[in-house]
Amino acid sequence: MTAPTSLYGLLAEFADPEELVEATQQVHQAGYRRIDAFSPMPIEGLAEAMNFRRTKIPLVILIGGIVGGIAGYVLQYWVAVIAYPVNIGGRPLHSWPAFIPVTFEVTILFGAIAGVLGMLALNGLPRPHHPLFGVPAFSHASRDRFFLCIEASDEKFVEQETRELLHRTGAKEVFDVPR
Amino acid sequence: MIDPNNTFLDTLKKWQRGATAVAVLGAVLCGLAAATSLEQFLRSYLVAFLFWWAVTLGCLGILMLYYLVGGRWGVAIKPLLECGTATVPLLAGLFLPVAFGIQHLYPWAGPSYEDRPSRQVESRSISEETSKVHSTTRSETRHEFRRFATPRVLATFAAPSSDPKSLYLNPAFFYGRALGYFVIWILLALSLRPRKSDVPTDRPRWRRLVSAGGLVALVLTVTFAAIDWAMSLDPQWYSAIYGAVVAIGGVLAALAFVTLSFAALFWRGRAVSTTNLSPALGDLGSLMLAFLMLWAYFAFSQFLIIWSGNLPEENVWYVYRLEGGWQWLGLAIVGLQFFVPFFALLSRELKQNPRTLAAIAALVFVMQYFFFVWTLVPSFHPRQLLIHWADIVVPVTMGGLWARIFIGLLRRNIPQIVAMNQ
């Protein structure tokens, strides 16, 4: 870790998506892992170039769903058996077949809510500011330019070497991203 | 480099020999079963026939679904679906023993159905039974699900001799309808059969049109056929969703069978790198999960509605299937046909691996047969778990015959399957 503390990372600008994918592959092959790519539209092959790892979202949704299923069933049990034990047409208080649809729906509801909240949490959102916004040219990331950022916290990050690598990959320009 | 076509052909030849052996050996045992008890053989035969019928029409339905919506999953398995669909004429032949045996199978076709002496006795004691039911007091919260459902109560709902149901349930009309169903299914299968001029990934406009109309015709005919051939085993009982449960069960079994063959073929053939197949296998697994949930939804809806209504003429069907040992088979179906595959199919690793996906598909396929057993056999043995050895031998034999023809057709399609999945 030789990174100077004043730097968040280095941001390279590219003119077209193929260059970005190629540069990402090279940077990944060079051993950098704390990298991120920015583009105004989805690019085929970019996630693979970054060796995008599987997220924890499915697990979060599964846990949300299981919690929802148990909660939905327990709520109905508590209402029908403990809180308001009403005899409806001679059916048992614990009428489990009638509880299944609601249990299923609460499972889906909790799974979906866990998915949305988990996605926000794992992405570190909501987040009002990001160091990348300190680079004025970065606003083009949502219009007509493609960017690749190597964070200073990467183990392989050495400012001069990394800057040279990014130039070699064909970057139009390399910006310092202030912390 | 080994030629993938040859490896596949060798594998298929081996499987075809196996299927032939099963069919021949099974035919001997079937003959033995028929000689011992013709009635038992016909009952086992009906269950086996209905299962393979549902699988075959499931293939036809999925093929039409693919022509309508397209997708990677369909490109992968289309040749297999076409081979399954091509066996529809075989089903017409397999229906003949059922057609000849209706008086042994269906109460409405049996001799002296109208004036069985037991029914008159049953009718007399009915008032006593109903008075018991109405004595349920408010403090007694137990659901009187069972007490309603005795054969005696059922007898009141069995219509008197001028049974209006006999307008529909009579042998002549029964044969006429069966003929009509098979004509429609064979025409559909013929119009969708593969042609030399086909572009493999293409979905021509006229086939999409045939599929759109064909799916509607298929759902309607399968519903009526399910009423005729399966639901009429209990002529007094009815359920509007019954045909849908049978149809979706068939689609689920067909999808499981095709997925199993597809995964096993590529896993045994080893000619195509399985990493290329992962997305297609994952899609097939997800589709199977969707149909599994749809099947569970239909099957459970029927139970929930009848359980909630608790009307004696309806709930008797479940009482026959939830007492005397049948409840254990029912529980096994809930666990092994729904929960185990459901949770397994949530995992991407298991879905994308041809070995595990084949194992899940095999479980779904076998358990769907036992769902057919649980649906049909208690009509012959209410409240008494009784699975005869013929209930296993006959479907396996029929499966051997079916698979022999299926694999024979598949051998011609091998270059196409390999080309589509490379």
PDB file of N, CA, C and O in Angstrom, chain B residues 154-186:
ATOM      1  N   LEU B 154     -72.763 -40.441   0.029  1.00  0.00           N
ATOM      2  CA  LEU B 154     -72.455 -40.314  -1.386  1.00  0.00           C
ATOM      3  C   LEU B 154     -73.593 -40.848  -2.240  1.00  0.00           C
ATOM      4  O   LEU B 154     -73.933 -40.276  -3.268  1.00  0.00           O
ATOM      5  N   ALA B 155     -74.206 -41.896  -1.752  1.00  0.00           N
ATOM      6  CA  ALA B 155     -75.245 -42.557  -2.534  1.00  0.00           C
ATOM      7  C   ALA B 155     -76.424 -41.622  -2.805  1.00  0.00           C
ATOM      8  O   ALA B 155     -77.063 -41.714  -3.853  1.00  0.00           O
ATOM      9  N   THR B 156     -76.712 -40.699  -1.895  1.00  0.00           N
ATOM     10  CA  THR B 156     -77.827 -39.779  -2.130  1.00  0.00           C
ATOM     11  C   THR B 156     -77.564 -38.889  -3.311  1.00  0.00           C
ATOM     12  O   THR B 156     -78.491 -38.410  -3.945  1.00  0.00           O
ATOM     13  N   PHE B 157     -76.278 -38.636  -3.537  1.00  0.00           N
ATOM     14  CA  PHE B 157     -75.967 -37.736  -4.637  1.00  0.00           C
ATOM     15  C   PHE B 157     -75.813 -38.485  -5.950  1.00  0.00           C
ATOM     16  O   PHE B 157     -75.740 -37.885  -6.997  1.00  0.00           O
ATOM     17  N   ALA B 158     -75.710 -39.779  -5.848  1.00  0.00           N
ATOM     18  CA  ALA B 158     -75.740 -40.571  -7.063  1.00  0.00           C
ATOM     19  C   ALA B 158     -77.163 -40.480  -7.579  1.00  0.00           C
ATOM     20  O   ALA B 158     -78.119 -40.718  -6.855  1.00  0.00           O
ATOM     21  N   ALA B 159     -77.262 -40.082  -8.824  1.00  0.00           N
ATOM     22  CA  ALA B 159     -78.585 -39.781  -9.336  1.00  0.00           C
ATOM     23  C   ALA B 159     -79.414 -41.055  -9.467  1.00  0.00           C
ATOM     24  O   ALA B 159     -78.869 -42.144  -9.591  1.00  0.00           O
ATOM     25  N   PRO B 160     -80.753 -40.922  -9.446  1.00  0.00           N
ATOM     26  CA  PRO B 160     -81.624 -42.083  -9.663  1.00  0.00           C
ATOM     27  C   PRO B 160     -81.501 -42.599 -11.092  1.00  0.00           C
ATOM     28  O   PRO B 160     -80.743 -42.055 -11.889  1.00  0.00           O
ATOM     29  N   SER B 161     -82.303 -43.590 -11.422  1.00  0.00           N
ATOM     30  CA  SER B 161     -82.092 -44.298 -12.686  1.00  0.00           C
ATOM     31  C   SER B 161     -82.170 -43.382 -13.910  1.00  0.00           C
ATOM     32  O   SER B 161     -81.500 -43.612 -14.898  1.00  0.00           O
ATOM     33  N   SER B 162     -82.983 -42.342 -13.829  1.00  0.00           N
ATOM     34  CA  SER B 162     -83.028 -41.409 -14.954  1.00  0.00           C
ATOM     35  C   SER B 162     -81.911 -40.383 -14.781  1.00  0.00           C
ATOM     36  O   SER B 162     -82.139 -39.187 -14.711  1.00  0.00           O
ATOM     37  N   ASP B 163     -80.690 -40.900 -14.710  1.00  0.00           N
ATOM     38  CA  ASP B 163     -79.525 -40.067 -14.430  1.00  0.00           C
ATOM     39  C   ASP B 163     -79.235 -39.149 -15.615  1.00  0.00           C
ATOM     40  O   ASP B 163     -78.925 -39.623 -16.707  1.00  0.00           O
ATOM     41  N   PRO B 164     -79.343 -37.803 -15.420  1.00  0.00           N
ATOM     42  CA  PRO B 164     -79.036 -36.917 -16.560  1.00  0.00           C
ATOM     43  C   PRO B 164     -77.586 -37.037 -17.009  1.00  0.00           C
ATOM     44  O   PRO B 164     -77.265 -36.728 -18.143  1.00  0.00           O
ATOM     45  N   LYS B 165     -76.709 -37.489 -16.109  1.00  0.00           N
ATOM     46  CA  LYS B 165     -75.309 -37.603 -16.503  1.00  0.00           C
ATOM     47  C   LYS B 165     -75.105 -38.667 -17.578  1.00  0.00           C
ATOM     48  O   LYS B 165     -74.099 -38.659 -18.275  1.00  0.00           O
ATOM     49  N   SER B 166     -76.086 -39.607 -17.657  1.00  0.00           N
ATOM     50  CA  SER B 166     -75.903 -40.659 -18.652  1.00  0.00           C
ATOM     51  C   SER B 166     -76.043 -40.123 -20.076  1.00  0.00           C
ATOM     52  O   SER B 166     -75.696 -40.791 -21.039  1.00  0.00           O
ATOM     53  N   LEU B 167     -76.573 -38.876 -20.198  1.00  0.00           N
ATOM     54  CA  LEU B 167     -76.591 -38.260 -21.520  1.00  0.00           C
ATOM     55  C   LEU B 167     -75.174 -38.045 -22.030  1.00  0.00           C
ATOM     56  O   LEU B 167     -74.899 -38.082 -23.221  1.00  0.00           O
ATOM     57  N   TYR B 168     -74.268 -37.789 -21.073  1.00  0.00           N
ATOM     58  CA  TYR B 168     -72.872 -37.565 -21.442  1.00  0.00           C
ATOM     59  C   TYR B 168     -72.064 -38.845 -21.260  1.00  0.00           C
ATOM     60  O   TYR B 168     -71.283 -39.219 -22.132  1.00  0.00           O
ATOM     61  N   LEU B 169     -72.255 -39.497 -20.114  1.00  0.00           N
ATOM     62  CA  LEU B 169     -71.467 -40.685 -19.813  1.00  0.00           C
ATOM     63  C   LEU B 169     -72.183 -41.939 -20.309  1.00  0.00           C
ATOM     64  O   LEU B 169     -72.821 -42.648 -19.537  1.00  0.00           O
ATOM     65  N   ASN B 170     -72.099 -42.176 -21.614  1.00  0.00           N
ATOM     66  CA  ASN B 170     -72.591 -43.444 -22.145  1.00  0.00           C
ATOM     67  C   ASN B 170     -71.577 -43.928 -23.175  1.00  0.00           C
ATOM     68  O   ASN B 170     -70.878 -43.112 -23.785  1.00  0.00           O
ATOM     69  N   PRO B 171     -71.444 -45.249 -23.360  1.00  0.00           N
ATOM     70  CA  PRO B 171     -70.350 -45.769 -24.190  1.00  0.00           C
ATOM     71  C   PRO B 171     -70.279 -45.164 -25.589  1.00  0.00           C
ATOM     72  O   PRO B 171     -69.197 -44.797 -26.040  1.00  0.00           O
ATOM     73  N   ALA B 172     -71.418 -45.014 -26.254  1.00  0.00           N
ATOM     74  CA  ALA B 172     -71.355 -44.536 -27.647  1.00  0.00           C
ATOM     75  C   ALA B 172     -70.733 -43.144 -27.726  1.00  0.00           C
ATOM     76  O   ALA B 172     -69.828 -42.890 -28.525  1.00  0.00           O
ATOM     77  N   PHE B 173     -71.238 -42.233 -26.892  1.00  0.00           N
ATOM     78  CA  PHE B 173     -70.729 -40.865 -26.903  1.00  0.00           C
ATOM     79  C   PHE B 173     -69.267 -40.840 -26.450  1.00  0.00           C
ATOM     80  O   PHE B 173     -68.447 -40.081 -26.970  1.00  0.00           O
ATOM     81  N   PHE B 174     -68.943 -41.712 -25.488  1.00  0.00           N
ATOM     82  CA  PHE B 174     -67.573 -41.804 -24.975  1.00  0.00           C
ATOM     83  C   PHE B 174     -66.608 -42.149 -26.110  1.00  0.00           C
ATOM     84  O   PHE B 174     -65.579 -41.496 -26.301  1.00  0.00           O
ATOM     85  N   TYR B 175     -66.961 -43.155 -26.919  1.00  0.00           N
ATOM     86  CA  TYR B 175     -66.091 -43.547 -28.035  1.00  0.00           C
ATOM     87  C   TYR B 175     -66.008 -42.438 -29.074  1.00  0.00           C
ATOM     88  O   TYR B 175     -64.943 -42.148 -29.613  1.00  0.00           O
ATOM     89  N   GLY B 176     -67.141 -41.820 -29.342  1.00  0.00           N
ATOM     90  CA  GLY B 176     -67.153 -40.743 -30.334  1.00  0.00           C
ATOM     91  C   GLY B 176     -66.235 -39.602 -29.926  1.00  0.00           C
ATOM     92  O   GLY B 176     -65.455 -39.095 -30.737  1.00  0.00           O
ATOM     93  N   ARG B 177     -66.311 -39.210 -28.655  1.00  0.00           N
ATOM     94  CA  ARG B 177     -65.468 -38.116 -28.186  1.00  0.00           C
ATOM     95  C   ARG B 177     -64.001 -38.512 -28.280  1.00  0.00           C
ATOM     96  O   ARG B 177     -63.170 -37.736 -28.750  1.00  0.00           O
ATOM     97  N   ALA B 178     -63.678 -39.748 -27.834  1.00  0.00           N
ATOM     98  CA  ALA B 178     -62.279 -40.186 -27.870  1.00  0.00           C
ATOM     99  C   ALA B 178     -61.748 -40.117 -29.299  1.00  0.00           C
ATOM    100  O   ALA B 178     -60.631 -39.654 -29.532  1.00  0.00           O
ATOM    101  N   LEU B 179     -62.569 -40.541 -30.254  1.00  0.00           N
ATOM    102  CA  LEU B 179     -62.160 -40.487 -31.661  1.00  0.00           C
ATOM    103  C   LEU B 179     -61.860 -39.043 -32.060  1.00  0.00           C
ATOM    104  O   LEU B 179     -60.832 -38.743 -32.679  1.00  0.00           O
ATOM    105  N   GLY B 180     -62.765 -38.148 -31.666  1.00  0.00           N
ATOM    106  CA  GLY B 180     -62.569 -36.734 -31.983  1.00  0.00           C
ATOM    107  C   GLY B 180     -61.283 -36.180 -31.390  1.00  0.00           C
ATOM    108  O   GLY B 180     -60.525 -35.476 -32.068  1.00  0.00           O
ATOM    109  N   TYR B 181     -61.015 -36.517 -30.110  1.00  0.00           N
ATOM    110  CA  TYR B 181     -59.782 -36.006 -29.477  1.00  0.00           C
ATOM    111  C   TYR B 181     -58.558 -36.459 -30.263  1.00  0.00           C
ATOM    112  O   TYR B 181     -57.675 -35.670 -30.580  1.00  0.00           O
ATOM    113  N   PHE B 182     -58.528 -37.771 -30.591  1.00  0.00           N
ATOM    114  CA  PHE B 182     -57.326 -38.283 -31.254  1.00  0.00           C
ATOM    115  C   PHE B 182     -57.159 -37.679 -32.646  1.00  0.00           C
ATOM    116  O   PHE B 182     -56.038 -37.410 -33.067  1.00  0.00           O
ATOM    117  N   VAL B 183     -58.282 -37.438 -33.340  1.00  0.00           N
ATOM    118  CA  VAL B 183     -58.173 -36.797 -34.656  1.00  0.00           C
ATOM    119  C   VAL B 183     -57.525 -35.426 -34.503  1.00  0.00           C
ATOM    120  O   VAL B 183     -56.577 -35.071 -35.214  1.00  0.00           O
ATOM    121  N   ILE B 184     -57.995 -34.648 -33.512  1.00  0.00           N
ATOM    122  CA  ILE B 184     -57.438 -33.301 -33.317  1.00  0.00           C
ATOM    123  C   ILE B 184     -55.951 -33.377 -32.959  1.00  0.00           C
ATOM    124  O   ILE B 184     -55.112 -32.669 -33.512  1.00  0.00           O
ATOM    125  N   TRP B 185     -55.602 -34.282 -32.037  1.00  0.00           N
ATOM    126  CA  TRP B 185     -54.192 -34.353 -31.598  1.00  0.00           C
ATOM    127  C   TRP B 185     -53.285 -34.825 -32.719  1.00  0.00           C
ATOM    128  O   TRP B 185     -52.178 -34.308 -32.885  1.00  0.00           O
ATOM    129  N   ILE B 186     -53.745 -35.798 -33.508  1.00  0.00           N
ATOM    130  CA  ILE B 186     -52.893 -36.296 -34.595  1.00  0.00           C
ATOM    131  C   ILE B 186     -52.725 -35.219 -35.662  1.00  0.00           C
ATOM    132  O   ILE B 186     -51.627 -35.008 -36.181  1.00  0.00           O
TER     133      ILE B 186
END
